[in-house]
């Protein structure tokens, strides 16, 4: 799309943006990060004698710590995300209002998760800060994606983040962490709904271009946390634990949005849209098969682990 086409599309979508912004503000509850952190219990570490952090001080398992760290470090890269979203959406009108509201809400997520981790001594604070610095210095670069691809990407990404936070909270088996991350995942869901509705409107205005953008983002999707140190290893641990894996990505992220947009029922597409939809269908078939293979390998690995731990008769 040319610059003039993008400008015209943004004008056509302005009403949808404003409508969804107002809906979001009506649904989003005001909350403060400290509401989910036991400051009175955790701020004073005098009883620990000022000693260095030790894994025994953590109330959550090593895998839960890994998931919490990945979620937090992903949130920490917010300055880069703000730059990318503002580049695509601009600072004017309802678009700009949304960009700054979204950024403010995402900022709270990093604050409250970090407070929880540090106050409860769940992670090594020194190592966490080193990873934060490395992650933020790497930054995040979308590659100057056009507007429609940005809208498609953030729809999938916000839903993926919602599930990652929610499942992490459950996995910790800590009621406080679960309550906190449930609140964060509620925000992420509201963000997803905002972007999801923009994509739906764009499919009505420019169906071929939007279908192409959806397909491109499904095929190339990667979480923004991929720049985190040792991300591949950590993502593998998270997947093995069932917090976020290929099956969740296919069944609970990609497919619900495609169904909502009625991607495979949409009529009146031109050659560009039809070609994109065919590519999407073929990719989804492969993704489903890949998810099934991963589930089989995980089940076999868990069975082997259980056999090793079983006492001899």
mmCIF file of N, CA and C in Angstrom, residues 140-187:
data_model
loop_
_atom_site.group_PDB
_atom_site.id
_atom_site.type_symbol
_atom_site.label_atom_id
_atom_site.label_comp_id
_atom_site.label_asym_id
_atom_site.label_seq_id
_atom_site.Cartn_x
_atom_site.Cartn_y
_atom_site.Cartn_z
ATOM 1 N N UNK A 140 13.509 -3.945 20.216
ATOM 2 C CA UNK A 140 12.593 -4.707 19.362
ATOM 3 C C UNK A 140 12.378 -3.920 18.088
ATOM 4 N N UNK A 141 12.464 -4.605 16.974
ATOM 5 C CA UNK A 141 12.331 -3.959 15.667
ATOM 6 C C UNK A 141 11.341 -4.755 14.835
ATOM 7 N N UNK A 142 10.275 -4.106 14.387
ATOM 8 C CA UNK A 142 9.242 -4.796 13.617
ATOM 9 C C UNK A 142 9.570 -4.862 12.125
ATOM 10 N N UNK A 143 10.593 -4.138 11.715
ATOM 11 C CA UNK A 143 10.922 -4.113 10.297
ATOM 12 C C UNK A 143 10.036 -3.173 9.498
ATOM 13 N N UNK A 144 9.565 -2.107 10.144
ATOM 14 C CA UNK A 144 8.708 -1.122 9.463
ATOM 15 C C UNK A 144 7.496 -1.770 8.795
ATOM 16 N N UNK A 145 6.832 -2.628 9.532
ATOM 17 C CA UNK A 145 5.638 -3.268 8.989
ATOM 18 C C UNK A 145 4.581 -2.229 8.659
ATOM 19 N N UNK A 146 3.844 -2.449 7.578
ATOM 20 C CA UNK A 146 2.739 -1.533 7.264
ATOM 21 C C UNK A 146 1.601 -1.680 8.268
ATOM 22 N N UNK A 147 0.692 -0.711 8.248
ATOM 23 C CA UNK A 147 -0.376 -0.613 9.239
ATOM 24 C C UNK A 147 -1.158 -1.911 9.401
ATOM 25 N N UNK A 148 -1.588 -2.524 8.310
ATOM 26 C CA UNK A 148 -2.435 -3.705 8.405
ATOM 27 C C UNK A 148 -1.696 -4.879 9.023
ATOM 28 N N UNK A 149 -0.430 -5.021 8.724
ATOM 29 C CA UNK A 149 0.338 -6.107 9.337
ATOM 30 C C UNK A 149 0.533 -5.856 10.828
ATOM 31 N N UNK A 150 0.704 -4.607 11.213
ATOM 32 C CA UNK A 150 0.815 -4.287 12.632
ATOM 33 C C UNK A 150 -0.483 -4.667 13.352
ATOM 34 N N UNK A 151 -1.620 -4.316 12.764
ATOM 35 C CA UNK A 151 -2.906 -4.637 13.389
ATOM 36 C C UNK A 151 -3.099 -6.141 13.527
ATOM 37 N N UNK A 152 -2.702 -6.884 12.493
ATOM 38 C CA UNK A 152 -2.816 -8.339 12.563
ATOM 39 C C UNK A 152 -1.879 -8.911 13.625
ATOM 40 N N UNK A 153 -0.634 -8.440 13.631
ATOM 41 C CA UNK A 153 0.347 -8.979 14.571
ATOM 42 C C UNK A 153 -0.074 -8.752 16.013
ATOM 43 N N UNK A 154 -0.449 -7.530 16.344
ATOM 44 C CA UNK A 154 -0.765 -7.255 17.744
ATOM 45 C C UNK A 154 -2.027 -7.982 18.184
ATOM 46 N N UNK A 155 -2.931 -8.300 17.262
ATOM 47 C CA UNK A 155 -4.100 -9.103 17.630
ATOM 48 C C UNK A 155 -3.655 -10.476 18.131
ATOM 49 N N UNK A 156 -2.806 -11.141 17.352
ATOM 50 C CA UNK A 156 -2.307 -12.456 17.758
ATOM 51 C C UNK A 156 -1.416 -12.351 18.987
ATOM 52 N N UNK A 157 -0.561 -11.340 19.003
ATOM 53 C CA UNK A 157 0.409 -11.225 20.089
ATOM 54 C C UNK A 157 -0.262 -10.932 21.430
ATOM 55 N N UNK A 158 -1.264 -10.067 21.451
ATOM 56 C CA UNK A 158 -1.937 -9.755 22.712
ATOM 57 C C UNK A 158 -2.676 -10.972 23.262
ATOM 58 N N UNK A 159 -3.290 -11.752 22.383
ATOM 59 C CA UNK A 159 -3.968 -12.958 22.847
ATOM 60 C C UNK A 159 -2.955 -13.978 23.354
ATOM 61 N N UNK A 160 -1.833 -14.114 22.653
ATOM 62 C CA UNK A 160 -0.780 -15.020 23.113
ATOM 63 C C UNK A 160 -0.244 -14.587 24.472
ATOM 64 N N UNK A 161 -0.065 -13.291 24.663
ATOM 65 C CA UNK A 161 0.447 -12.780 25.928
ATOM 66 C C UNK A 161 -0.563 -13.006 27.047
ATOM 67 N N UNK A 162 -1.835 -12.801 26.736
ATOM 68 C CA UNK A 162 -2.874 -13.064 27.735
ATOM 69 C C UNK A 162 -2.782 -14.497 28.245
ATOM 70 N N UNK A 163 -2.663 -15.457 27.329
ATOM 71 C CA UNK A 163 -2.607 -16.860 27.722
ATOM 72 C C UNK A 163 -1.317 -17.181 28.466
ATOM 73 N N UNK A 164 -0.216 -16.588 28.029
ATOM 74 C CA UNK A 164 1.054 -16.820 28.694
ATOM 75 C C UNK A 164 1.004 -16.355 30.147
ATOM 76 N N UNK A 165 0.472 -15.165 30.383
ATOM 77 C CA UNK A 165 0.361 -14.658 31.755
ATOM 78 C C UNK A 165 -0.589 -15.519 32.586
ATOM 79 N N UNK A 166 -1.750 -15.823 32.019
ATOM 80 C CA UNK A 166 -2.758 -16.574 32.778
ATOM 81 C C UNK A 166 -2.252 -17.966 33.132
ATOM 82 N N UNK A 167 -1.661 -18.644 32.176
ATOM 83 C CA UNK A 167 -1.170 -19.988 32.432
ATOM 84 C C UNK A 167 0.030 -19.992 33.378
ATOM 85 N N UNK A 168 0.859 -18.955 33.286
ATOM 86 C CA UNK A 168 1.980 -18.835 34.221
ATOM 87 C C UNK A 168 1.471 -18.686 35.640
ATOM 88 N N UNK A 169 0.460 -17.837 35.837
ATOM 89 C CA UNK A 169 -0.099 -17.651 37.167
ATOM 90 C C UNK A 169 -0.608 -18.950 37.756
ATOM 91 N N UNK A 170 -1.301 -19.726 36.967
ATOM 92 C CA UNK A 170 -1.805 -21.017 37.452
ATOM 93 C C UNK A 170 -0.670 -21.972 37.776
ATOM 94 N N UNK A 171 0.364 -21.948 36.932
ATOM 95 C CA UNK A 171 1.468 -22.888 37.105
ATOM 96 C C UNK A 171 2.262 -22.607 38.381
ATOM 97 N N UNK A 172 2.311 -21.363 38.814
ATOM 98 C CA UNK A 172 3.088 -21.034 40.010
ATOM 99 C C UNK A 172 2.553 -21.711 41.263
ATOM 100 N N UNK A 173 1.253 -22.002 41.294
ATOM 101 C CA UNK A 173 0.582 -22.541 42.488
ATOM 102 C C UNK A 173 0.719 -21.593 43.676
ATOM 103 N N UNK A 174 0.886 -20.324 43.360
ATOM 104 C CA UNK A 174 0.927 -19.280 44.389
ATOM 105 C C UNK A 174 -0.310 -18.405 44.196
ATOM 106 N N UNK A 175 -1.230 -18.386 45.139
ATOM 107 C CA UNK A 175 -2.471 -17.610 44.970
ATOM 108 C C UNK A 175 -2.221 -16.142 44.650
ATOM 109 N N UNK A 176 -1.178 -15.558 45.232
ATOM 110 C CA UNK A 176 -0.890 -14.146 44.978
ATOM 111 C C UNK A 176 -0.457 -13.943 43.528
ATOM 112 N N UNK A 177 0.451 -14.786 43.044
ATOM 113 C CA UNK A 177 0.899 -14.672 41.653
ATOM 114 C C UNK A 177 -0.257 -14.923 40.697
ATOM 115 N N UNK A 178 -1.099 -15.885 41.019
ATOM 116 C CA UNK A 178 -2.224 -16.180 40.134
ATOM 117 C C UNK A 178 -3.195 -15.002 40.069
ATOM 118 N N UNK A 179 -3.471 -14.378 41.206
ATOM 119 C CA UNK A 179 -4.366 -13.224 41.227
ATOM 120 C C UNK A 179 -3.779 -12.061 40.439
ATOM 121 N N UNK A 180 -2.486 -11.820 40.629
ATOM 122 C CA UNK A 180 -1.830 -10.713 39.931
ATOM 123 C C UNK A 180 -1.850 -10.929 38.414
ATOM 124 N N UNK A 181 -1.461 -12.121 37.982
ATOM 125 C CA UNK A 181 -1.371 -12.370 36.547
ATOM 126 C C UNK A 181 -2.743 -12.510 35.899
ATOM 127 N N UNK A 182 -3.746 -12.865 36.675
ATOM 128 C CA UNK A 182 -5.112 -12.849 36.149
ATOM 129 C C UNK A 182 -5.528 -11.421 35.826
ATOM 130 N N UNK A 183 -5.117 -10.478 36.674
ATOM 131 C CA UNK A 183 -5.425 -9.067 36.418
ATOM 132 C C UNK A 183 -4.686 -8.572 35.175
ATOM 133 N N UNK A 184 -3.424 -8.947 35.042
ATOM 134 C CA UNK A 184 -2.650 -8.556 33.875
ATOM 135 C C UNK A 184 -3.248 -9.160 32.605
ATOM 136 N N UNK A 185 -3.629 -10.430 32.662
ATOM 137 C CA UNK A 185 -4.185 -11.084 31.478
ATOM 138 C C UNK A 185 -5.517 -10.469 31.081
ATOM 139 N N UNK A 186 -6.256 -9.916 32.040
ATOM 140 C CA UNK A 186 -7.498 -9.203 31.711
ATOM 141 C C UNK A 186 -7.207 -7.986 30.851
ATOM 142 N N UNK A 187 -6.171 -7.234 31.217
ATOM 143 C CA UNK A 187 -5.749 -6.099 30.393
ATOM 144 C C UNK A 187 -5.373 -6.553 28.992
#
